[in-house]
PDB file of C-alpha atoms in Angstrom:
ATOM      1  CA  MET A  14      -0.103  15.652   7.901  1.00 81.00           C
ATOM      2  CA  VAL A  15      -0.598  12.224   8.488  1.00 89.00           C
ATOM      3  CA  ILE A  16      -2.546  11.934   6.066  1.00 89.00           C
ATOM      4  CA  ARG A  17      -0.951  13.862   3.625  1.00 91.00           C
ATOM      5  CA  ILE A  18       2.487  11.676   4.406  1.00 92.00           C
ATOM      6  CA  LEU A  19       0.394   8.367   3.590  1.00 95.00           C
ATOM      7  CA  CYS A  20      -1.156   9.320   0.482  1.00 94.00           C
ATOM      8  CA  ILE A  21       2.256  11.169  -0.946  1.00 95.00           C
ATOM      9  CA  GLY A  22       4.583   7.947   0.130  1.00 95.00           C
ATOM     10  CA  GLY A  23       1.233   6.035  -1.303  1.00 97.00           C
ATOM     11  CA  ILE A  24       1.401   7.351  -4.880  1.00 97.00           C
ATOM     12  CA  SER A  25       4.713   7.370  -5.172  1.00 97.00           C
ATOM     13  CA  GLY A  26       5.577   3.938  -4.016  1.00 96.00           C
ATOM     14  CA  ILE A  27       2.862   2.821  -6.455  1.00 97.00           C
ATOM     15  CA  ALA A  28       4.468   4.384  -8.828  1.00 97.00           C
ATOM     16  CA  LEU A  29       7.941   2.792  -8.253  1.00 97.00           C
ATOM     17  CA  SER A  30       6.211  -0.671  -8.145  1.00 97.00           C
ATOM     18  CA  ALA A  31       4.586   0.587 -12.013  1.00 98.00           C
ATOM     19  CA  TRP A  32       7.517   1.049 -13.322  1.00 98.00           C
ATOM     20  CA  MET A  33       9.614  -1.803 -11.657  1.00 97.00           C
ATOM     21  CA  TYR A  34       6.799  -3.785 -13.210  1.00 98.00           C
ATOM     22  CA  LEU A  35       6.590  -2.764 -16.277  1.00 98.00           C
ATOM     23  CA  TRP A  36      10.483  -2.943 -16.798  1.00 98.00           C
ATOM     24  CA  GLN A  37      10.648  -6.643 -16.110  1.00 98.00           C
ATOM     25  CA  GLN A  38       7.534  -7.179 -18.049  1.00 98.00           C
ATOM     26  CA  ILE A  39       9.244  -5.690 -20.869  1.00 97.00           C
ATOM     27  CA  THR A  40      12.708  -6.933 -20.477  1.00 97.00           C
ATOM     28  CA  ALA A  41      12.113 -10.053 -18.616  1.00 97.00           C
ATOM     29  CA  ILE A  42      15.053  -8.033 -16.031  1.00 97.00           C
ATOM     30  CA  LYS A  43      13.672  -9.194 -12.013  1.00 97.00           C
ATOM     31  CA  VAL A  44      13.769  -5.809 -10.625  1.00 97.00           C
ATOM     32  CA  TYR A  45       9.867  -5.822  -9.740  1.00 96.00           C
ATOM     33  CA  THR A  46      10.570  -9.545  -7.530  1.00 94.00           C
ATOM     34  CA  LEU A  47      14.071  -7.272  -6.308  1.00 94.00           C
ATOM     35  CA  LEU A  48      11.762  -4.248  -5.358  1.00 95.00           C
ATOM     36  CA  LEU A  49       9.076  -6.747  -3.595  1.00 93.00           C
ATOM     37  CA  ASN A  50      12.007  -9.245  -2.203  1.00 91.00           C
ATOM     38  CA  VAL A  51      12.305 -10.495   1.793  1.00 86.00           C
ATOM     39  CA  ASP A  52      13.252 -13.812   1.677  1.00 84.00           C
ATOM     40  CA  PHE A  53      16.637 -12.741   3.391  1.00 81.00           C
ATOM     41  CA  ILE A  54      14.493 -11.492   6.444  1.00 80.00           C
ATOM     42  CA  PRO A  55      14.497 -14.121   9.563  1.00 80.00           C
ATOM     43  CA  PHE A  56      10.812 -15.121  10.232  1.00 79.00           C
ATOM     44  CA  ILE A  57       9.142 -13.178   7.277  1.00 76.00           C
ATOM     45  CA  ARG A  58      10.577 -15.497   4.892  1.00 73.00           C
ATOM     46  CA  TYR A  59       9.166 -18.552   5.922  1.00 75.00           C
ATOM     47  CA  VAL A  60       5.506 -16.989   4.936  1.00 82.00           C
ATOM     48  CA  ASP A  61       4.142 -16.816   1.518  1.00 83.00           C
ATOM     49  CA  TRP A  62       3.848 -13.439   1.643  1.00 84.00           C
ATOM     50  CA  ASN A  63       1.113 -12.696  -1.977  1.00 90.00           C
ATOM     51  CA  GLU A  64       2.296  -9.860  -4.219  1.00 92.00           C
ATOM     52  CA  TYR A  65      -0.448  -7.595  -2.873  1.00 94.00           C
ATOM     53  CA  MET A  66       1.284  -7.861   0.936  1.00 92.00           C
ATOM     54  CA  LEU A  67       4.593  -7.569  -0.221  1.00 91.00           C
ATOM     55  CA  ASN A  68       4.009  -4.136  -2.030  1.00 94.00           C
ATOM     56  CA  PHE A  69       1.934  -3.344   1.258  1.00 95.00           C
ATOM     57  CA  PHE A  70       5.338  -3.934   3.108  1.00 92.00           C
ATOM     58  CA  HIS A  71       7.041  -1.469   0.113  1.00 93.00           C
ATOM     59  CA  ILE A  72       4.799   1.351   0.840  1.00 96.00           C
ATOM     60  CA  ILE A  73       5.222   1.331   4.729  1.00 95.00           C
ATOM     61  CA  ILE A  74       9.115   1.602   4.051  1.00 93.00           C
ATOM     62  CA  SER A  75       8.096   5.099   0.808  1.00 95.00           C
ATOM     63  CA  TRP A  76       5.811   6.334   4.248  1.00 96.00           C
ATOM     64  CA  ALA A  77       8.824   5.987   6.282  1.00 94.00           C
ATOM     65  CA  ILE A  78      11.226   7.874   3.408  1.00 93.00           C
ATOM     66  CA  VAL A  79       8.570  10.565   3.292  1.00 94.00           C
ATOM     67  CA  LEU A  80       8.369  11.822   6.884  1.00 94.00           C
ATOM     68  CA  VAL A  81      12.405  11.511   6.774  1.00 90.00           C
ATOM     69  CA  TYR A  82      11.677  13.495   3.627  1.00 90.00           C
ATOM     70  CA  TYR A  83       9.230  15.988   4.972  1.00 88.00           C
ATOM     71  CA  LEU A  84      10.879  16.560   8.922  1.00 89.00           C
ATOM     72  CA  TRP A  85      14.122  17.060   7.237  1.00 86.00           C
ATOM     73  CA  LYS A  86      12.290  19.288   4.638  1.00 83.00           C
ATOM     74  CA  LYS A  87      10.908  21.193   7.765  1.00 80.00           C
ATOM     75  CA  LYS A  88      14.329  21.769   9.580  1.00 82.00           C
ATOM     76  CA  ILE A  89      16.529  22.828   6.752  1.00 77.00           C
ATOM     77  CA  GLY A  90      13.238  25.046   4.692  1.00 70.00           C
ATOM     78  CA  ARG A  91      14.572  24.739   1.356  1.00 70.00           C
ATOM     79  CA  ASN A  92      16.444  22.326  -1.295  1.00 81.00           C
ATOM     80  CA  ARG A  93      13.597  20.002  -1.153  1.00 80.00           C
ATOM     81  CA  TRP A  94      14.768  18.894  -4.291  1.00 84.00           C
ATOM     82  CA  LEU A  95      18.527  18.148  -2.747  1.00 85.00           C
ATOM     83  CA  ILE A  96      16.483  16.411  -0.099  1.00 87.00           C
ATOM     84  CA  ALA A  97      14.357  14.262  -2.656  1.00 87.00           C
ATOM     85  CA  ILE A  98      16.985  13.395  -4.974  1.00 86.00           C
ATOM     86  CA  GLY A  99      19.429  12.756  -2.044  1.00 87.00           C
ATOM     87  CA  LEU A 100      16.744  10.291   0.205  1.00 87.00           C
ATOM     88  CA  SER A 101      15.643   8.782  -3.185  1.00 89.00           C
ATOM     89  CA  LEU A 102      20.023   8.075  -4.394  1.00 89.00           C
ATOM     90  CA  CYS A 103      19.724   6.881  -0.781  1.00 90.00           C
ATOM     91  CA  THR A 104      17.771   3.792  -1.269  1.00 89.00           C
ATOM     92  CA  ALA A 105      18.526   3.272  -4.628  1.00 91.00           C
ATOM     93  CA  CYS A 106      21.803   2.163  -3.161  1.00 90.00           C
ATOM     94  CA  VAL A 107      20.543  -0.918  -1.426  1.00 90.00           C
ATOM     95  CA  TYR A 108      19.720  -2.824  -4.997  1.00 93.00           C
ATOM     96  CA  PHE A 109      23.667  -3.603  -4.074  1.00 93.00           C
ATOM     97  CA  PRO A 110      22.760  -5.489  -0.588  1.00 90.00           C
ATOM     98  CA  LEU A 111      19.658  -6.848  -1.697  1.00 90.00           C
ATOM     99  CA  SER A 112      20.772  -8.134  -4.721  1.00 92.00           C
ATOM    100  CA  LEU A 113      23.194  -9.973  -3.088  1.00 92.00           C
ATOM    101  CA  LEU A 114      20.888 -10.995   0.304  1.00 90.00           C
ATOM    102  CA  ALA A 115      18.419 -12.286  -2.525  1.00 89.00           C
ATOM    103  CA  ASN A 116      17.604 -15.745  -2.310  1.00 87.00           C
ATOM    104  CA  GLN A 117      15.360 -15.540  -5.433  1.00 88.00           C
ATOM    105  CA  PRO A 118      16.598 -15.375  -8.870  1.00 92.00           C
ATOM    106  CA  VAL A 119      17.077 -11.000  -8.853  1.00 94.00           C
ATOM    107  CA  PRO A 120      19.439  -9.200 -10.993  1.00 95.00           C
ATOM    108  CA  ALA A 121      22.922  -9.725 -10.628  1.00 94.00           C
ATOM    109  CA  VAL A 122      24.763  -7.335  -8.675  1.00 94.00           C
ATOM    110  CA  ASP A 123      26.674  -5.403 -11.901  1.00 95.00           C
ATOM    111  CA  ASP A 124      23.841  -5.492 -14.007  1.00 96.00           C
ATOM    112  CA  TRP A 125      24.250  -2.429 -15.853  1.00 97.00           C
ATOM    113  CA  LEU A 126      20.639  -2.440 -17.380  1.00 97.00           C
ATOM    114  CA  ALA A 127      18.995  -3.429 -14.018  1.00 97.00           C
ATOM    115  CA  ILE A 128      20.808  -0.744 -12.165  1.00 96.00           C
ATOM    116  CA  ILE A 129      19.664   2.004 -15.066  1.00 97.00           C
ATOM    117  CA  ILE A 130      15.958   1.018 -14.168  1.00 97.00           C
ATOM    118  CA  TRP A 131      16.211   0.925 -10.386  1.00 96.00           C
ATOM    119  CA  PHE A 132      18.196   3.817 -10.276  1.00 96.00           C
ATOM    120  CA  SER A 133      15.877   5.788 -13.030  1.00 96.00           C
ATOM    121  CA  GLY A 134      12.775   4.259 -10.943  1.00 96.00           C
ATOM    122  CA  HIS A 135      13.950   5.701  -7.366  1.00 96.00           C
ATOM    123  CA  LEU A 136      14.485   8.945  -9.470  1.00 95.00           C
ATOM    124  CA  LEU A 137      11.070   9.364 -10.312  1.00 95.00           C
ATOM    125  CA  TYR A 138      10.012   8.044  -7.189  1.00 95.00           C
ATOM    126  CA  GLY A 139      11.959  11.171  -5.426  1.00 94.00           C
ATOM    127  CA  LEU A 140      11.175  13.912  -8.039  1.00 94.00           C
ATOM    128  CA  LEU A 141       7.312  12.708  -7.454  1.00 95.00           C
ATOM    129  CA  VAL A 142       7.483  13.577  -3.732  1.00 94.00           C
ATOM    130  CA  VAL A 143       8.328  16.838  -4.465  1.00 91.00           C
ATOM    131  CA  LYS A 144       5.812  17.334  -6.381  1.00 93.00           C
ATOM    132  CA  LEU A 145       2.911  15.783  -4.496  1.00 93.00           C
ATOM    133  CA  THR A 146       4.608  17.644  -2.103  1.00 89.00           C
ATOM    134  CA  ASN A 147       3.525  20.677  -3.202  1.00 86.00           C
ATOM    135  CA  LEU A 148       0.353  19.257  -4.740  1.00 88.00           C
ATOM    136  CA  PHE A 149      -0.936  17.832  -1.223  1.00 83.00           C
ATOM    137  CA  TYR A 150       0.873  21.229   1.085  1.00 77.00           C
ATOM    138  CA  LYS A 151       0.857  24.341  -0.718  1.00 75.00           C
ATOM    139  CA  SER A 152      -1.746  23.494  -2.517  1.00 66.00           C
ATOM    140  CA  LYS A 153      -6.284  23.975  -1.281  1.00 63.00           C
ATOM    141  CA  PHE A 154      -6.260  19.962  -1.625  1.00 60.00           C
ATOM    142  CA  LEU A 155      -6.689  18.895   1.798  1.00 60.00           C
ATOM    143  CA  GLY A 156      -6.477  22.353   2.972  1.00 59.00           C
ATOM    144  CA  LYS A 157      -3.643  24.676   2.885  1.00 58.00           C
ATOM    145  CA  GLN A 158      -1.005  23.781   4.989  1.00 57.00           C
ATOM    146  CA  SER A 159       3.051  24.674   5.226  1.00 51.00           C
TER     147      SER A 159
END
């Protein structure tokens, strides 16, 4: 179970990072910067983290989300799409406090294009979690397990 969660969370988290990075390059809207921003967290903000470490923090959060998804899916037994989309939308809503708490330049709370990019990226994340869960648990990939 642990390897599967690490793989699903890692791949989905990297895909979300890539999505935000791509859109930041195309539009110059700092959604990728916002995704990796930790400058409002006490103690952590005083360290000059490189981009790889910031992405690793993001992946740790992704692993936690996938674990919650897996446990809810196992407990409820169905509606995996609803669970994944619900979790993705909940995590996407951190856009607003993250924008307000950031000390560095990030998109404004009312930047509609940034919000659309952010929410579409998190929707993609949720879809990937479901599809990768199917791949890693229902197929013979890494051994079939329910």
